[in-house]
Coordinates of C-alpha atoms and ligand atoms in Angstrom, one line a residue:
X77 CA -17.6 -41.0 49.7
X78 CA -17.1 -37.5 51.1
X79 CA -14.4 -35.1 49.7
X80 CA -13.1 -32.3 50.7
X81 CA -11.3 -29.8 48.5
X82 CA -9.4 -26.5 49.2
X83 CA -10.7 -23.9 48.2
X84 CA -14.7 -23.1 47.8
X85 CA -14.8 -21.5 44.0
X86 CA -16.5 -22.6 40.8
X87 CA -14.1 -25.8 40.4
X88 CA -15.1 -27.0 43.7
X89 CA -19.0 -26.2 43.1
X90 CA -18.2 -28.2 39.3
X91 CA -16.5 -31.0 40.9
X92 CA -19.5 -30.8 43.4
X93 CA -22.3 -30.9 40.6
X94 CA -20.1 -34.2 39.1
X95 CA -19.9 -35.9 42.3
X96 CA -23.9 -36.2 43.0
X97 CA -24.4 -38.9 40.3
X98 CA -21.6 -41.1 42.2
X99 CA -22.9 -40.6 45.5
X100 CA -19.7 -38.6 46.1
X101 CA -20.4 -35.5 48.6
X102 CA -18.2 -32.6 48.6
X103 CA -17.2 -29.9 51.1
X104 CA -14.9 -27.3 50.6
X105 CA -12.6 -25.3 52.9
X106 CA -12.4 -21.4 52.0
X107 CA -8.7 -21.0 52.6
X108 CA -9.4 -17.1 53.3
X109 CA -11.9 -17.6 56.1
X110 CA -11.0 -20.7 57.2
X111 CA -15.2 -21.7 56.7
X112 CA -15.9 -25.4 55.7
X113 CA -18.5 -24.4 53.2
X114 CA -20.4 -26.1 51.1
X115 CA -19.4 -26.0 47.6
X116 CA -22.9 -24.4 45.8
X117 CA -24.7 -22.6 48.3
X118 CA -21.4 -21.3 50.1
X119 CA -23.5 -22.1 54.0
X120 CA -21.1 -22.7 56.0
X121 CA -20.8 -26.1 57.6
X122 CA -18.1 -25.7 60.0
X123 CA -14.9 -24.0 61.3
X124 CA -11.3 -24.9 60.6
X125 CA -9.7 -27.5 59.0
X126 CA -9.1 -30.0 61.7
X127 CA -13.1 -31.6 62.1
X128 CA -13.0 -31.3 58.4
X129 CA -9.9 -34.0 58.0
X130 CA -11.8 -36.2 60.1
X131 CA -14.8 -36.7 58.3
X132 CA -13.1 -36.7 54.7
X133 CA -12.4 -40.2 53.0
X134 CA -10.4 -37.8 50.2
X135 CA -9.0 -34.1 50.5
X136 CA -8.0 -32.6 47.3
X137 CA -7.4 -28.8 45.8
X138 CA -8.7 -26.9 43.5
X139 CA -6.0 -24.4 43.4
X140 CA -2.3 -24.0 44.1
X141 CA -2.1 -21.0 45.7
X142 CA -2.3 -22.9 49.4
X143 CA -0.7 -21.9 52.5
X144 CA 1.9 -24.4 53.1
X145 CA 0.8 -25.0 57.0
X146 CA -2.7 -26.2 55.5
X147 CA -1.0 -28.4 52.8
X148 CA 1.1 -30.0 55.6
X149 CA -1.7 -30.8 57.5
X150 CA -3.7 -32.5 55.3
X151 CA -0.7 -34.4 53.9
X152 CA -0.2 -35.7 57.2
X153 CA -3.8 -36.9 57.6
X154 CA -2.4 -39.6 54.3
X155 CA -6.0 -38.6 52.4
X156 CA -4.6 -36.0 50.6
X157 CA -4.4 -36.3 46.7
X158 CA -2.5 -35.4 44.3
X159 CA 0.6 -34.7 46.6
X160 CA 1.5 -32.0 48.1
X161 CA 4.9 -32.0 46.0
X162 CA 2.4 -31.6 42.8
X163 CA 0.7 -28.5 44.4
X164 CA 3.9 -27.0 45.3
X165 CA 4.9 -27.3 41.6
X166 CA 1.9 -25.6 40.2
X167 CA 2.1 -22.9 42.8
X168 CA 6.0 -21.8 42.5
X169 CA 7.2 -21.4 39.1
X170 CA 11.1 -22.5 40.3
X171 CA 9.8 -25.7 41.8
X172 CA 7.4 -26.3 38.3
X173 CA 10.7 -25.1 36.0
X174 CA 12.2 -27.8 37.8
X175 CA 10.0 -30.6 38.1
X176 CA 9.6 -29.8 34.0
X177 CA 13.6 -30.4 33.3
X178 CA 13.3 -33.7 35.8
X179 CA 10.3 -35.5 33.5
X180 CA 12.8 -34.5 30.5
X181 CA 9.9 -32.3 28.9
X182 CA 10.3 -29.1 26.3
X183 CA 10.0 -25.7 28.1
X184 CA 11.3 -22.1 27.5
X185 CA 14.7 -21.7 28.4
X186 CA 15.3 -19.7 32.4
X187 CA 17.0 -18.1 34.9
X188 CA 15.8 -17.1 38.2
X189 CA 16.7 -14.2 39.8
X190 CA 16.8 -13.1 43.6
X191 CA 18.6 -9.8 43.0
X192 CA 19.5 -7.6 41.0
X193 CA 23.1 -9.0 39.7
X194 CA 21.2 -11.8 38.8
X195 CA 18.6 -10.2 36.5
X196 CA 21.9 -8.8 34.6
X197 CA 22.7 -12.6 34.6
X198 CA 19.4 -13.8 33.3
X199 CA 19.6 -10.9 30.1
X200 CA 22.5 -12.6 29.5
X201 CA 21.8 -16.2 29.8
X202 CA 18.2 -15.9 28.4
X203 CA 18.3 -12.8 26.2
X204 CA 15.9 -10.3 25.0
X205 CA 13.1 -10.7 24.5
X206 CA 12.4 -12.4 27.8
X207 CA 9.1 -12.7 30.0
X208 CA 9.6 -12.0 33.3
X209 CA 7.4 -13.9 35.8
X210 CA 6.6 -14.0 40.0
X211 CA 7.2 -17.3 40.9
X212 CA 5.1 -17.2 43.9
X213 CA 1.1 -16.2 43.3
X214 CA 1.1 -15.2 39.7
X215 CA -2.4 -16.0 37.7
X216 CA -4.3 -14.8 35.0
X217 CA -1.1 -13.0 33.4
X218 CA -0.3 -11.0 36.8
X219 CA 3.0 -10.9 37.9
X220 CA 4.7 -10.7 35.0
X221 CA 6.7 -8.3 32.9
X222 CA 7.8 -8.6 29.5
X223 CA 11.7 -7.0 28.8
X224 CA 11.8 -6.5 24.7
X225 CA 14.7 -3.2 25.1
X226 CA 17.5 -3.1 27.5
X227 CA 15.9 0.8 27.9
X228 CA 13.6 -0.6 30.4
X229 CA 15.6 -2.9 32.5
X230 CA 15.4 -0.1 35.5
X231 CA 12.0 0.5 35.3
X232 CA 10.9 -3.0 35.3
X233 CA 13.8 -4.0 37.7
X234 CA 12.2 -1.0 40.1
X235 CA 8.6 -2.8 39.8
X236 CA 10.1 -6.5 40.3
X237 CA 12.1 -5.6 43.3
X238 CA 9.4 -4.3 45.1
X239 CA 7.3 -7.7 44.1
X240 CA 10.2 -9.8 45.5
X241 CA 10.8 -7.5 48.7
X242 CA 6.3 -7.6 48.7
X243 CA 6.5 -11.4 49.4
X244 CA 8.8 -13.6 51.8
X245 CA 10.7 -16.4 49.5
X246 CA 9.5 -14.6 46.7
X247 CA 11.7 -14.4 43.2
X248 CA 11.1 -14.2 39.4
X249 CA 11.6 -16.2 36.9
X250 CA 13.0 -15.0 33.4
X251 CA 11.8 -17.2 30.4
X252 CA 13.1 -16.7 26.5
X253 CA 9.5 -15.6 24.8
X254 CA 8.7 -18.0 22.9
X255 CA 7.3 -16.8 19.2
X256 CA 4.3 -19.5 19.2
X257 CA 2.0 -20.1 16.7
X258 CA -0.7 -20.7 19.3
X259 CA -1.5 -21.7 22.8
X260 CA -3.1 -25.1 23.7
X261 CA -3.6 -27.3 26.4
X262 CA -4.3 -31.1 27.9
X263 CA -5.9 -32.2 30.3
X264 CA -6.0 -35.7 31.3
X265 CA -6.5 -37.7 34.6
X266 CA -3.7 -40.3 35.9
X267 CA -5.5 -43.1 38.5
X268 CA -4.2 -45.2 41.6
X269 CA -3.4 -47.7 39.6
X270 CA -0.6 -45.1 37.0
X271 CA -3.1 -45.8 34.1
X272 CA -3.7 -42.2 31.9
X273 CA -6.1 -40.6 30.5
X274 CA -6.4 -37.4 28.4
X275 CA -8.9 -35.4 26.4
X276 CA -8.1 -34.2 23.1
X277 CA -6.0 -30.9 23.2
X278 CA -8.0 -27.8 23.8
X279 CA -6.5 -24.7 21.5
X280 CA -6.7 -21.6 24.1
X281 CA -7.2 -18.0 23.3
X282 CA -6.2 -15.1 25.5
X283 CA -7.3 -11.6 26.1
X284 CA -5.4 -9.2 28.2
X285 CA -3.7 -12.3 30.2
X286 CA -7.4 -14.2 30.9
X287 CA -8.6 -17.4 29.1
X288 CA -11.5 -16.1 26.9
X289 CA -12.0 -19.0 23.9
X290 CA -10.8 -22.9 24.7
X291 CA -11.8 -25.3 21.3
X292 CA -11.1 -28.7 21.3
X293 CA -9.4 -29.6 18.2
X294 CA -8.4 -32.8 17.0
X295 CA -4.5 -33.1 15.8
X296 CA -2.8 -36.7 16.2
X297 CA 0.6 -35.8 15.7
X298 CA 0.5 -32.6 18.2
X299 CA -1.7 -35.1 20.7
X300 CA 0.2 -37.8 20.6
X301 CA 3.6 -35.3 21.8
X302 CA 1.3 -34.1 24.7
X303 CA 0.2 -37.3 25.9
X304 CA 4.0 -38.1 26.4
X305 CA 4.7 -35.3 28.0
X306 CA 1.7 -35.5 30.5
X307 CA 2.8 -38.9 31.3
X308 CA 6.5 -38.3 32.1
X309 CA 5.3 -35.9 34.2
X310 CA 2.1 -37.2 36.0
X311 CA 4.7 -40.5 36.3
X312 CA 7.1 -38.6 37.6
X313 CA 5.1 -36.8 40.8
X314 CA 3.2 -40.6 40.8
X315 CA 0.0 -37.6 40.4
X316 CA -4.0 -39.0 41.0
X317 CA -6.5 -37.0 39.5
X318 CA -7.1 -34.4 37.1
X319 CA -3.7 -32.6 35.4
X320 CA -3.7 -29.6 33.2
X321 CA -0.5 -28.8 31.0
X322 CA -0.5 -25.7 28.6
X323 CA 1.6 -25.6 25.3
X324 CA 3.4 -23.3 23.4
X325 CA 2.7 -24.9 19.6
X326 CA 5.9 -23.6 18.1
X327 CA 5.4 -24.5 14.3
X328 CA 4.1 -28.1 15.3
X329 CA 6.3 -28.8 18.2
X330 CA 5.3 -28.5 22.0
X331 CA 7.1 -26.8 24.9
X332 CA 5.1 -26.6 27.8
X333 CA 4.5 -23.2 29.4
X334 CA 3.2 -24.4 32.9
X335 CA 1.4 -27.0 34.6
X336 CA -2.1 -26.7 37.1
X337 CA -1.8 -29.4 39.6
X338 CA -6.0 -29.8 39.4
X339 CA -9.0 -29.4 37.0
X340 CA -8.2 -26.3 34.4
X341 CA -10.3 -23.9 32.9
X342 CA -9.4 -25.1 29.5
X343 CA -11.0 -28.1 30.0
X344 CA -14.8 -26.6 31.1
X345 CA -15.6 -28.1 27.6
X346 CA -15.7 -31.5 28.4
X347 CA -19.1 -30.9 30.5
X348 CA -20.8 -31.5 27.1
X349 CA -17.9 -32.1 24.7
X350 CA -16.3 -35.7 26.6
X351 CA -18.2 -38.9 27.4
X352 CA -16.8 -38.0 31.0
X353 CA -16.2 -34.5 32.3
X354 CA -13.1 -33.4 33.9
X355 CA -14.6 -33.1 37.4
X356 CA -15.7 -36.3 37.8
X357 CA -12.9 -38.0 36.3
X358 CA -10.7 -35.8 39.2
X359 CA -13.3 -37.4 41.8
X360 CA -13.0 -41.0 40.2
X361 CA -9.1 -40.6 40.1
X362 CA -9.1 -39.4 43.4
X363 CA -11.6 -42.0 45.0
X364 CA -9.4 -44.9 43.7
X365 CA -12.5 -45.5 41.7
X366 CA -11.5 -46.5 37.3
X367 CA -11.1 -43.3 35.3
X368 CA -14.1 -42.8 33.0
X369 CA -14.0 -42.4 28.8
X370 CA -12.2 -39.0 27.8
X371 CA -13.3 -39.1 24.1
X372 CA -14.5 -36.4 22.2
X373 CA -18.4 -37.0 22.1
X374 CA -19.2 -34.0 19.6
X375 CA -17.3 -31.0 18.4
X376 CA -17.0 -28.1 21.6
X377 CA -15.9 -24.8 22.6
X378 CA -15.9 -23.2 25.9
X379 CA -16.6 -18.9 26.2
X380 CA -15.4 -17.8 29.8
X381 CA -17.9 -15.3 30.8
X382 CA -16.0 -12.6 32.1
X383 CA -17.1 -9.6 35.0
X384 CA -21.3 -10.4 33.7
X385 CA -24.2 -12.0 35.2
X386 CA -26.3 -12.7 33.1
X387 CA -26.5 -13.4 28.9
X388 CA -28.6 -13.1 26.1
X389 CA -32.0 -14.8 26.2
X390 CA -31.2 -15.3 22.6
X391 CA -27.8 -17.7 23.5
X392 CA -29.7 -19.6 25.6
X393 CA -32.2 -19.9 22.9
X394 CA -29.3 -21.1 20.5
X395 CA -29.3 -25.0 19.5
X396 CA -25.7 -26.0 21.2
X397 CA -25.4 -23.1 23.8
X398 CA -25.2 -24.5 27.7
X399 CA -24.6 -21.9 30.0
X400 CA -23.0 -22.4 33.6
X401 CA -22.9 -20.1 36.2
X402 CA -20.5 -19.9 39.2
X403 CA -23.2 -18.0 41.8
X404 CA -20.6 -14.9 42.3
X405 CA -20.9 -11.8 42.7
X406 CA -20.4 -9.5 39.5
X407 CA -16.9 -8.0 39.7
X408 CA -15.2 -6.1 36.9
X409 CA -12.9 -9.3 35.0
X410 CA -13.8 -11.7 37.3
X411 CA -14.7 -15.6 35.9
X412 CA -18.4 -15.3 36.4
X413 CA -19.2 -18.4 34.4
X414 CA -18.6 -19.7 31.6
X415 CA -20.9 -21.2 28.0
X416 CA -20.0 -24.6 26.4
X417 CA -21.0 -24.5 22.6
X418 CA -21.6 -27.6 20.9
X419 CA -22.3 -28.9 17.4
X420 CA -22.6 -31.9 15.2
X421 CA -19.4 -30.9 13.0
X422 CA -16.7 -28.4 13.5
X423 CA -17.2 -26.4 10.5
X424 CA -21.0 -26.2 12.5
X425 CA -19.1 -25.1 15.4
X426 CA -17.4 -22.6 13.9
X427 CA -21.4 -21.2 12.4
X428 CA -22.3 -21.1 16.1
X429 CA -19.8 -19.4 17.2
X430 CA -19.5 -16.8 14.7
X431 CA -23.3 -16.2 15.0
X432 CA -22.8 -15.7 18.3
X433 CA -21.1 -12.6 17.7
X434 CA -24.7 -11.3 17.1
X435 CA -25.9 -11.4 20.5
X436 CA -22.5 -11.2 22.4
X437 CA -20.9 -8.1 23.5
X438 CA -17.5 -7.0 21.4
X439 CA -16.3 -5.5 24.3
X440 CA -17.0 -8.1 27.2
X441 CA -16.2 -11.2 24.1
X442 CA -13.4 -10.0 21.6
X443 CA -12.3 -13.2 21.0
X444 CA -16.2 -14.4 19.4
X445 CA -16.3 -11.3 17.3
X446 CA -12.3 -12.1 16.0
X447 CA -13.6 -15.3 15.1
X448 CA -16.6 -14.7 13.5
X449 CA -14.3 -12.1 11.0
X450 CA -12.2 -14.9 10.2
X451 CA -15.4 -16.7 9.3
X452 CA -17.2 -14.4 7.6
Ligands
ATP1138 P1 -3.0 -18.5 33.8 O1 -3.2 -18.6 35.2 O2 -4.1 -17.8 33.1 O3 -2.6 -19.8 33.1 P2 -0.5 -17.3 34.4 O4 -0.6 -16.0 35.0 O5 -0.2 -18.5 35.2 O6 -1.7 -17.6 33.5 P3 1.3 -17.9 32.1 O7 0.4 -19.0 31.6 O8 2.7 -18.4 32.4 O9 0.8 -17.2 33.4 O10 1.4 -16.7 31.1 C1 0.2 -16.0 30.7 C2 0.3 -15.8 29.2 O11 1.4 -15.0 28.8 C3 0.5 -17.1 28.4 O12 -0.8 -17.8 28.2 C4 1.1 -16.6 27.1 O13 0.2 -16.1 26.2 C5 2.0 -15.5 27.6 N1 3.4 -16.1 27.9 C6 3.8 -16.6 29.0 N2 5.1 -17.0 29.0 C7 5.5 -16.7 27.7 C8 6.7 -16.9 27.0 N3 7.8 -17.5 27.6 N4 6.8 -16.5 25.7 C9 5.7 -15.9 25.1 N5 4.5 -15.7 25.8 C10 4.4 -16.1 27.0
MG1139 MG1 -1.1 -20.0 32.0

């Protein structure tokens, strides 16, 4: 099988790492370029999309943020998977907002706004305090503005109007904040056939906007009202392949804060944490092929690495530590890789992690040394 995915980052090089054990090859087109590259090594293999179609059995995505002429074309070639519609949902917050109110699913309550009358409309529909979001390109927290006074509405309506005039078809989206407990996440895999499977949630924590700490945690009653919301929605979009829904836990009740039509950084921990990884379960879903186990295998967290290349000889010394690099080039905040920490129990887990703090930067990983207070 050979399968081509948009976009040539680290979820195409994963999926690509996944893939060899099935005999499943991957290429992947750099949207900026227009390169077919291949997914590790970045060589480029060809030019343009159209040779590319040709020789894939599958095309899939690894991100959302696709021009819609490229989308189009590979729809066309009826090899693309999930749909385009499911793409379009993760990549335009109006379209997502949507889709969410279709599949009958919790979310924070919105109003999207073109102009300026109708940001006076959103305060009032919505209220303060409301988060203000692009609904084009937005990632990572960008885009976004949060509106606590009615002081600020002509600072931030100054910033937001020059987003929206920045970007053809561009708008924002207000959303009520939502006081949450804490943010978690699920990622499951629907097949050909409409059969689902999910891991167990993943509880996410943030710094400045960016995934830094993902844990999966082990909650029936929270699981079992995120499994039915992943199915209405994979159901309704008839999605193949890997979904990713992230969760406002609201004292024990789920509204879901946005979808990723794809594999999801939150779910990096199944590479050592599931009896199947994520990426291969995207390439079994998307090859028609039966979706593999999702269970739990041992207790896991995932540590993005963020704007370093390289760690600690000391964490890769440490019983439980697996460290996986994307191959890019150091940037200040950018995802340069990420570690998977595993243990026998979760109270172990939470020992690793908090002696982690010892070797890990506070600066580059806040969210370890946080922990490891809570511990200690
Ligand atoms: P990413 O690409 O990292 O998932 P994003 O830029 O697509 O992020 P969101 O996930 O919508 O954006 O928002 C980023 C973070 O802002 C959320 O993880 C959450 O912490 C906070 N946030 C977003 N919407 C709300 C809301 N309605 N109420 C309270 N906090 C919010
Ligand atoms: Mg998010």
């Amino acid at each position: 099988m050979h399968v081509l995915v948009l976009g040539a980052g680290q979820l195409a090089r994963m999926m690509s790492l996944a893939g060899a054990p099935l005999n499943i090859e991957i290429s992947a087109f750099d949207v900026n370029s227009e390169n077919i590259v291949h997914p590790l090594t970045q060589t480029v293999l060809g030019h343009g999309l159209e040779n590319a179609i040709a020789q894939a059995d599958v095309i899939t995505a690894e991100f959302e943020h696709i021009p819609h002429d490229v989308l189009d074309v590979c729809e066309k070639s009826g090899k693309f998977l999930p749909s385009t519609e499911a793409i379009k949902a993760g990549g335009d917050r109006r379209i997502e907002k949507a889709l969410l109110d279709d599949s009958q699913v919790k979310n924070a309550n919105y109003y999207i706004i073109n102009n300026r009358e109708d940001f006076d409309a959103a305060i009032a529909h919505v209220k303060l305090p409301m988060v203000l979001k692009s609904a084009l390109g937005g990632y990572d927290g960008k885009g976004q503005w949060r509106l606590k006074s009615l002081d600020c509405v002509e600072s931030i309506w100054q910033e937001m109007a020059e987003c929206i005039a920045a970007t053809p078809t561009q708008a924002i989206v207000a959303e009520a904040f939502i006081p949450f407990n804490r943010e978690v996440s699920l990622v499951g895999a629907r097949a050909k056939d409409g059969s689902v499977s999910v891991y167990p949630l993943a509880e996410n924590i943030h710094t400045d906007g960016v995934l830094s700490l993902s844990t999966a945690i082990d909650d029936l009653e929270l699981q079992s009202q995120a499994k039915q919301m992943f199915t209405a929605i994979a159901n309704r979009l008839d999605y193949v392949g890997v979904l990713a829904l992230e969760f406002f836990d609201v004292n024990g009740q789920l509204l879901v804060n946005e979808i990723a039509p794809r594999v999801h950084n939150s779910g990096h921990w199944t590479q050592q944490g599931a009896e199947t990884c994520q990426f291969e379960n995207h390439l079994r879903a998307v090859c028609g092929l039966p979706l593999g186990c999702t269970k739990l295998v041992r207790p896991t967290a995932m540590i993005n690495i963020l704007g370093e290349d390289s760690v600690p000889d000391a964490l890769l010394s440490t019983e439980g530590c697996h460290v996986h690099w994307y191959g890019k080039e150091k940037r200040a905040g950018r995802k340069m890789g990420h570690i998977n920490v595993c243990a026998q129990s979760t109270t172990d887990l939470q020992h690793t992690l908090s002696a982690l703090a010892e070797v890990l930067d506070k600066a580059v990983y806040p969210a370890i040394h946080e922990l490891a207070k809570s511990v200690n």
